[in-house]
DNA sequence: TTCTCTACTGTGAACGCTCACAGAAGCGGC
DNA sequence: GCCGCTTCTGTGAGCGTTCACAGTAGAGAA
């Protein structure tokens, strides 16, 4: 009964083959596979050896069919994908989540819900139980998908604090407000007093929180607030450029700018350069993110580093806990001021 | 028999429920689900209605268990992940593949094989039949993983032409050589004659092919070859900078450079600027990729656009064909010259 | 009428696993 | 001896689907 090796794939060994090979029953093999409780050392060893000899790998479909779990997790990206897909942080996050899940032998399923059609398909897919939980990456949080999935009882962890949701949603986020405070304190320590800010979109938690941190520190320091020093941006390079121009027009005496993202900060640098302002001599510029854009800029950007590697591992940790039955949780992680040439 | 809606997930309807609801047998429902052949219009309609009423979604695990297919595909990234994860093209590719697969209702599983450990785990996972096929993104192609998977009979499509593989591997690639030819012809048409080149790594197909295109056009045009005009780079910004410096030292009379990637071209611009050469007046600079770096550069880069969206959709098409039993195939897609300010 | 062919439908078996349960074996205490 | 308890093992059932097969009904041909 020889079988050709080329072309077709050979039928893989089953738990039954392993049991026969090890001289035990299916049940015993299954117990070894799932933690090894109530198995004699001799049996466990025989099974391990048989698994190695036969090259057995568990059939996840058969397992899932009976357990009801899929042992897989969705990585869901909603809404304006362009913004994310150009964001290098997205890559770090994706990689971190994939690796953290791999350590638990859980595959990550990529899901994009840009259009309404996709959103419906994916919601259906998820609520049908094809994944055990969802890692949600959404920009304008307050996402309807999150609400819907939570209502269906799907374990869910968002990246960044969701705002305006009624149901309780787990999330992991960097401490945006504290990062902003650090940056503005740094600018104050350099002797700057007319500090402008280009915020992120104010329907995002990052936009709101970073601005709040800015206001807090200035008010603590007794610097009078000046709304002309505050403009809002959209996290794009062009938005940063436009924001800086507006600031220069409204508040020519500005001696520093806190920009809510590195990409926007690049635009700010361009605009300042064009206006003949030297950085950092005339105007100090602080970014946020510590993205590759920060070191690509000239001068290199002082910025706030978000702990993306920890964010991803925490997201996975919280999600798995929730799948295991624990309650939703929020995790806020500290940021770090990275000093470079622009301040 | 009411059931709490909050908290636990309700047990989903099965094909049996649908059959009962529609007044037909499981077999008929299954036939409707899988193409609807040999089903009367009346029955098909009744089943469709029942599916809608019950909110039935097929249990993929049960299906996979019996069909032996997983109806899922792996997106495998091997080796130096850093290079890829910083490459915006990676994002476009990932998104394109995800969407193209979604159209066939096939989930994409993210797989990273950076370390040897991961490589082993993933090879095992794949050959165990947990995915039906693999989309391979590998830098230094000639990848051992590709060979191993092909040997195991796993359908596989590589992004970019694999080199030095014994087994026959499908691939989809942009026409690197032709793109290079277009760029060099463009530089010649501008009257440039001392045209330098910063190549990609010469163990990658892109590195080899783009250099070949350069040589071809110059020899066709009767321009004498000068090895001092050729330096090799590594696709990084710093590598581009170093390459340009070497070119300026070896061939000061150079009036154009063809750079094998936009990121390197940014470095080239920096070096030229430092050396006091004006772009494009003194030295014209052509890039490759049309990445965001191309428009971020100043002056904006003339470059070669690779059709990433088509590359991803073709990869999926070829892979699905191969899963369907067709032979491995190679697809080469045309590139496009994008003229901007640097030439 | 009868036979054949096509279009359609229902049924049991099987996919590979886990789970619940029953039972065996060993041990100590009465 | 019997009992209970713990540790370990094997067995049958069943998860939700597809597939092969058997069977029915109706149309058309002989």
CSV table of N, CA, C and O in Angstrom, one decimal, chain A residues 208-289:
chain,number,residue,atom,x,y,z
A,208,UNK,N,-8.4,64.2,22.2
A,208,UNK,CA,-8.9,64.9,23.4
A,208,UNK,C,-7.9,64.9,24.5
A,208,UNK,O,-7.7,65.9,25.1
A,209,UNK,N,-7.4,63.7,24.8
A,209,UNK,CA,-6.5,63.6,26.0
A,209,UNK,C,-5.2,64.4,25.9
A,209,UNK,O,-4.7,64.9,26.9
A,210,UNK,N,-4.6,64.4,24.7
A,210,UNK,CA,-3.4,65.1,24.6
A,210,UNK,C,-3.6,66.6,24.7
A,210,UNK,O,-2.7,67.3,25.3
A,211,UNK,N,-4.7,67.1,24.2
A,211,UNK,CA,-5.0,68.5,24.4
A,211,UNK,C,-5.3,68.8,25.9
A,211,UNK,O,-4.8,69.8,26.5
A,212,UNK,N,-6.0,67.8,26.6
A,212,UNK,CA,-6.2,68.0,28.0
A,212,UNK,C,-5.0,68.1,28.8
A,212,UNK,O,-4.8,69.0,29.7
A,213,UNK,N,-4.0,67.2,28.5
A,213,UNK,CA,-2.7,67.3,29.2
A,213,UNK,C,-2.0,68.6,29.0
A,213,UNK,O,-1.4,69.2,29.9
A,214,UNK,N,-2.1,69.1,27.8
A,214,UNK,CA,-1.5,70.4,27.5
A,214,UNK,C,-2.1,71.5,28.3
A,214,UNK,O,-1.4,72.3,29.0
A,215,UNK,N,-3.4,71.5,28.4
A,215,UNK,CA,-4.1,72.6,29.1
A,215,UNK,C,-3.7,72.5,30.6
A,215,UNK,O,-3.5,73.5,31.3
A,216,UNK,N,-3.7,71.2,31.1
A,216,UNK,CA,-3.5,71.0,32.5
A,216,UNK,C,-2.1,71.6,33.0
A,216,UNK,O,-2.0,72.4,33.9
A,217,UNK,N,-1.1,71.3,32.2
A,217,UNK,CA,0.2,71.7,32.6
A,217,UNK,C,0.4,73.2,32.6
A,217,UNK,O,0.9,73.8,33.4
A,218,UNK,N,-0.2,73.8,31.5
A,218,UNK,CA,-0.1,75.2,31.4
A,218,UNK,C,-0.8,75.9,32.5
A,218,UNK,O,-0.3,76.9,33.1
A,219,UNK,N,-2.0,75.4,32.9
A,219,UNK,CA,-2.7,76.1,33.9
A,219,UNK,C,-2.0,75.9,35.3
A,219,UNK,O,-1.9,76.8,36.1
A,220,UNK,N,-1.4,74.7,35.5
A,220,UNK,CA,-0.7,74.4,36.7
A,220,UNK,C,0.5,75.4,36.8
A,220,UNK,O,0.9,75.9,37.9
A,221,UNK,N,1.1,75.7,35.7
A,221,UNK,CA,2.3,76.5,35.6
A,221,UNK,C,2.0,78.0,35.7
A,221,UNK,O,2.8,78.8,35.7
A,222,UNK,N,0.7,78.3,35.7
A,222,UNK,CA,0.2,79.6,35.7
A,222,UNK,C,0.4,80.4,34.5
A,222,UNK,O,0.4,81.6,34.4
A,223,UNK,N,0.6,79.7,33.4
A,223,UNK,CA,0.7,80.4,32.1
A,223,UNK,C,-0.8,80.6,31.6
A,223,UNK,O,-1.6,79.7,31.6
A,224,UNK,N,-1.0,81.8,31.2
A,224,UNK,CA,-2.4,82.2,30.8
A,224,UNK,C,-2.8,81.4,29.5
A,224,UNK,O,-1.9,81.4,28.6
A,225,UNK,N,-3.9,80.9,29.5
A,225,UNK,CA,-4.4,80.2,28.3
A,225,UNK,C,-4.7,81.2,27.1
A,225,UNK,O,-5.1,82.3,27.4
A,226,UNK,N,-4.4,80.7,26.0
A,226,UNK,CA,-4.6,81.6,24.8
A,226,UNK,C,-5.1,80.7,23.7
A,226,UNK,O,-4.4,79.9,23.1
A,227,UNK,N,-6.4,80.8,23.4
A,227,UNK,CA,-7.0,79.9,22.4
A,227,UNK,C,-6.4,80.1,21.0
A,227,UNK,O,-6.6,79.2,20.2
A,228,UNK,N,-5.8,81.2,20.8
A,228,UNK,CA,-5.1,81.4,19.5
A,228,UNK,C,-3.9,80.4,19.3
A,228,UNK,O,-3.4,80.2,18.2
A,229,UNK,N,-3.5,79.9,20.4
A,229,UNK,CA,-2.4,78.9,20.3
A,229,UNK,C,-2.8,77.5,20.1
A,229,UNK,O,-2.0,76.6,20.1
A,230,UNK,N,-4.1,77.3,20.0
A,230,UNK,CA,-4.6,76.0,19.8
A,230,UNK,C,-5.3,75.8,18.5
A,230,UNK,O,-6.3,76.5,18.2
A,231,UNK,N,-4.8,74.8,17.7
A,231,UNK,CA,-5.5,74.5,16.4
A,231,UNK,C,-5.6,73.0,16.4
A,231,UNK,O,-4.8,72.3,17.0
A,232,UNK,N,-6.6,72.5,15.6
A,232,UNK,CA,-6.8,71.1,15.6
A,232,UNK,C,-6.3,70.5,14.2
A,232,UNK,O,-6.5,71.2,13.2
A,233,UNK,N,-5.8,69.3,14.2
A,233,UNK,CA,-5.3,68.7,13.0
A,233,UNK,C,-6.0,67.4,12.8
A,233,UNK,O,-6.9,67.0,13.5
A,234,UNK,N,-5.4,66.6,11.8
A,234,UNK,CA,-6.1,65.4,11.4
A,234,UNK,C,-5.1,64.2,11.4
A,234,UNK,O,-5.4,63.2,10.7
A,235,UNK,N,-4.0,64.4,12.0
A,235,UNK,CA,-2.9,63.3,12.0
A,235,UNK,C,-2.2,63.2,10.7
A,235,UNK,O,-1.5,62.2,10.5
A,236,UNK,N,-2.5,64.0,9.7
A,236,UNK,CA,-1.7,63.9,8.4
A,236,UNK,C,-0.6,65.0,8.4
A,236,UNK,O,-0.7,66.0,9.1
A,237,UNK,N,0.3,64.7,7.5
A,237,UNK,CA,1.4,65.7,7.3
A,237,UNK,C,0.9,67.0,6.8
A,237,UNK,O,1.2,68.1,7.3
A,238,UNK,N,0.0,66.9,5.8
A,238,UNK,CA,-0.6,68.2,5.3
A,238,UNK,C,-1.4,68.9,6.4
A,238,UNK,O,-1.3,70.2,6.4
A,239,UNK,N,-2.1,68.2,7.2
A,239,UNK,CA,-2.8,68.8,8.3
A,239,UNK,C,-1.9,69.6,9.2
A,239,UNK,O,-2.2,70.6,9.8
A,240,UNK,N,-0.7,69.0,9.5
A,240,UNK,CA,0.3,69.6,10.3
A,240,UNK,C,0.8,70.9,9.7
A,240,UNK,O,0.9,72.0,10.4
A,241,UNK,N,1.0,70.9,8.4
A,241,UNK,CA,1.5,72.1,7.7
A,241,UNK,C,0.5,73.2,7.8
A,241,UNK,O,0.8,74.3,8.2
A,242,UNK,N,-0.8,72.9,7.5
A,242,UNK,CA,-1.8,73.9,7.6
A,242,UNK,C,-2.0,74.4,9.0
A,242,UNK,O,-2.1,75.6,9.2
A,243,UNK,N,-1.9,73.5,10.0
A,243,UNK,CA,-2.0,73.9,11.4
A,243,UNK,C,-0.9,74.9,11.8
A,243,UNK,O,-1.2,75.9,12.4
A,244,UNK,N,0.3,74.6,11.4
A,244,UNK,CA,1.4,75.5,11.7
A,244,UNK,C,1.2,76.9,11.1
A,244,UNK,O,1.5,77.9,11.7
A,245,UNK,N,0.7,76.9,9.9
A,245,UNK,CA,0.5,78.2,9.2
A,245,UNK,C,-0.6,79.0,9.9
A,245,UNK,O,-0.4,80.2,10.1
A,246,UNK,N,-1.6,78.3,10.4
A,246,UNK,CA,-2.6,79.0,11.1
A,246,UNK,C,-2.1,79.6,12.4
A,246,UNK,O,-2.3,80.7,12.8
A,247,UNK,N,-1.3,78.8,13.1
A,247,UNK,CA,-0.7,79.2,14.4
A,247,UNK,C,0.2,80.4,14.1
A,247,UNK,O,0.2,81.4,14.9
A,248,UNK,N,1.0,80.4,13.1
A,248,UNK,CA,1.9,81.5,12.8
A,248,UNK,C,1.2,82.8,12.5
A,248,UNK,O,1.6,83.9,12.9
A,249,UNK,N,0.0,82.6,11.9
A,249,UNK,CA,-0.8,83.8,11.6
A,249,UNK,C,-1.5,84.3,12.8
A,249,UNK,O,-1.5,85.5,13.1
A,250,UNK,N,-2.0,83.4,13.7
A,250,UNK,CA,-2.8,83.8,14.8
A,250,UNK,C,-1.9,84.3,16.0
A,250,UNK,O,-2.3,85.1,16.8
A,251,UNK,N,-0.7,83.6,16.1
A,251,UNK,CA,0.1,83.9,17.3
A,251,UNK,C,1.6,83.9,16.9
A,251,UNK,O,2.4,83.0,17.1
A,252,UNK,N,2.0,85.0,16.2
A,252,UNK,CA,3.4,85.0,15.7
A,252,UNK,C,4.4,84.9,16.7
A,252,UNK,O,5.6,84.5,16.4
A,253,UNK,N,4.1,85.2,17.9
A,253,UNK,CA,5.1,85.2,19.0
A,253,UNK,C,5.4,83.8,19.5
A,253,UNK,O,6.2,83.6,20.4
A,254,UNK,N,4.8,82.8,19.0
A,254,UNK,CA,4.9,81.5,19.5
A,254,UNK,C,6.4,81.0,19.5
A,254,UNK,O,7.1,81.2,18.6
A,255,UNK,N,6.8,80.4,20.6
A,255,UNK,CA,8.2,79.9,20.7
A,255,UNK,C,8.3,78.4,20.8
A,255,UNK,O,9.4,77.9,21.0
A,256,UNK,N,7.2,77.7,20.8
A,256,UNK,CA,7.2,76.2,20.8
A,256,UNK,C,5.9,75.7,20.3
A,256,UNK,O,4.9,76.4,20.4
A,257,UNK,N,5.9,74.5,19.8
A,257,UNK,CA,4.7,73.8,19.4
A,257,UNK,C,4.7,72.4,19.9
A,257,UNK,O,5.7,71.7,19.7
A,258,UNK,N,3.6,72.0,20.5
A,258,UNK,CA,3.4,70.6,20.8
A,258,UNK,C,2.5,70.0,19.7
A,258,UNK,O,1.4,70.5,19.6
A,259,UNK,N,3.0,69.0,19.0
A,259,UNK,CA,2.2,68.5,17.9
A,259,UNK,C,1.8,67.1,18.2
A,259,UNK,O,2.6,66.3,18.7
A,260,UNK,N,0.5,66.8,18.0
A,260,UNK,CA,-0.1,65.5,18.6
A,260,UNK,C,0.3,64.3,17.8
A,260,UNK,O,-0.1,63.2,18.1
A,261,UNK,N,1.1,64.4,16.7
A,261,UNK,CA,1.6,63.2,16.0
A,261,UNK,C,2.9,63.6,15.3
A,261,UNK,O,3.1,64.7,14.8
A,262,UNK,N,3.8,62.6,15.1
A,262,UNK,CA,5.1,62.9,14.4
A,262,UNK,C,4.8,63.3,13.0
A,262,UNK,O,5.5,64.1,12.4
A,263,UNK,N,3.8,62.6,12.4
A,263,UNK,CA,3.6,62.9,11.0
A,263,UNK,C,3.2,64.4,10.8
A,263,UNK,O,3.7,65.1,9.9
A,264,UNK,N,2.3,64.8,11.6
A,264,UNK,CA,1.9,66.2,11.6
A,264,UNK,C,3.1,67.1,11.9
A,264,UNK,O,3.2,68.2,11.3
A,265,UNK,N,3.9,66.6,12.8
A,265,UNK,CA,5.1,67.5,13.2
A,265,UNK,C,6.0,67.7,12.0
A,265,UNK,O,6.6,68.7,11.8
A,266,UNK,N,6.1,66.7,11.1
A,266,UNK,CA,6.9,66.9,9.9
A,266,UNK,C,6.3,68.0,9.1
A,266,UNK,O,7.1,68.8,8.6
A,267,UNK,N,5.0,68.1,9.0
A,267,UNK,CA,4.4,69.2,8.3
A,267,UNK,C,4.6,70.5,8.9
A,267,UNK,O,4.9,71.5,8.3
A,268,UNK,N,4.6,70.5,10.3
A,268,UNK,CA,4.9,71.7,11.0
A,268,UNK,C,6.3,72.2,10.7
A,268,UNK,O,6.5,73.4,10.5
A,269,UNK,N,7.3,71.3,10.7
A,269,UNK,CA,8.6,71.6,10.4
A,269,UNK,C,8.8,72.3,9.1
A,269,UNK,O,9.4,73.3,8.9
A,270,UNK,N,8.1,71.7,8.1
A,270,UNK,CA,8.1,72.3,6.7
A,270,UNK,C,7.6,73.7,6.7
A,270,UNK,O,8.2,74.6,6.2
A,271,UNK,N,6.4,73.9,7.4
A,271,UNK,CA,5.8,75.2,7.4
A,271,UNK,C,6.7,76.2,8.1
A,271,UNK,O,6.9,77.4,7.7
A,272,UNK,N,7.3,75.8,9.2
A,272,UNK,CA,8.2,76.7,10.0
A,272,UNK,C,9.4,77.1,9.2
A,272,UNK,O,9.8,78.2,9.1
A,273,UNK,N,10.0,76.1,8.5
A,273,UNK,CA,11.1,76.3,7.6
A,273,UNK,C,10.8,77.4,6.6
A,273,UNK,O,11.5,78.3,6.3
A,274,UNK,N,9.6,77.2,6.0
A,274,UNK,CA,9.2,78.1,4.9
A,274,UNK,C,9.0,79.5,5.5
A,274,UNK,O,9.3,80.5,4.8
A,275,UNK,N,8.6,79.6,6.7
A,275,UNK,CA,8.3,80.9,7.3
A,275,UNK,C,9.6,81.5,7.8
A,275,UNK,O,9.6,82.6,8.4
A,276,UNK,N,10.7,80.8,7.7
A,276,UNK,CA,12.0,81.3,8.1
A,276,UNK,C,12.3,81.2,9.6
A,276,UNK,O,13.2,81.8,10.1
A,277,UNK,N,11.5,80.4,10.3
A,277,UNK,CA,11.7,80.2,11.7
A,277,UNK,C,12.7,79.0,11.9
A,277,UNK,O,12.6,78.0,11.2
A,278,UNK,N,13.7,79.2,12.7
A,278,UNK,CA,14.7,78.2,13.0
A,278,UNK,C,14.2,77.2,14.1
A,278,UNK,O,13.5,77.7,15.0
A,279,UNK,N,14.4,75.9,13.9
A,279,UNK,CA,14.0,74.9,14.9
A,279,UNK,C,15.3,74.3,15.4
A,279,UNK,O,16.1,73.8,14.6
A,280,UNK,N,15.6,74.3,16.7
A,280,UNK,CA,14.7,74.7,17.8
A,280,UNK,C,14.9,76.2,18.3
A,280,UNK,O,14.2,76.6,19.2
A,281,UNK,N,15.9,76.9,17.6
A,281,UNK,CA,16.2,78.2,18.2
A,281,UNK,C,15.0,79.1,18.4
A,281,UNK,O,14.7,79.6,19.5
A,282,UNK,N,14.3,79.3,17.3
A,282,UNK,CA,13.1,80.2,17.4
A,282,UNK,C,11.9,79.5,17.9
A,282,UNK,O,11.2,80.0,18.7
A,283,UNK,N,11.6,78.3,17.4
A,283,UNK,CA,10.5,77.6,17.8
A,283,UNK,C,10.9,76.1,18.1
A,283,UNK,O,11.5,75.5,17.2
A,284,UNK,N,10.6,75.6,19.3
A,284,UNK,CA,10.9,74.2,19.6
A,284,UNK,C,9.7,73.4,19.2
A,284,UNK,O,8.5,73.9,19.3
A,285,UNK,N,9.9,72.2,18.7
A,285,UNK,CA,8.8,71.4,18.2
A,285,UNK,C,8.8,70.0,18.9
A,285,UNK,O,9.9,69.3,18.8
A,286,UNK,N,7.7,69.7,19.5
A,286,UNK,CA,7.6,68.4,20.1
A,286,UNK,C,6.6,67.5,19.4
A,286,UNK,O,5.5,68.1,19.1
A,287,UNK,N,6.9,66.3,19.1
A,287,UNK,CA,5.9,65.4,18.4
A,287,UNK,C,5.3,64.4,19.4
A,287,UNK,O,5.3,64.6,20.6
A,288,UNK,N,4.6,63.4,18.8
A,288,UNK,CA,4.0,62.4,19.6
A,288,UNK,C,4.0,61.1,18.8
A,288,UNK,O,3.6,61.1,17.6
A,289,UNK,N,4.4,60.0,19.3
A,289,UNK,CA,4.4,58.7,18.7
A,289,UNK,C,5.7,58.0,18.7
A,289,UNK,O,5.8,56.7,18.8
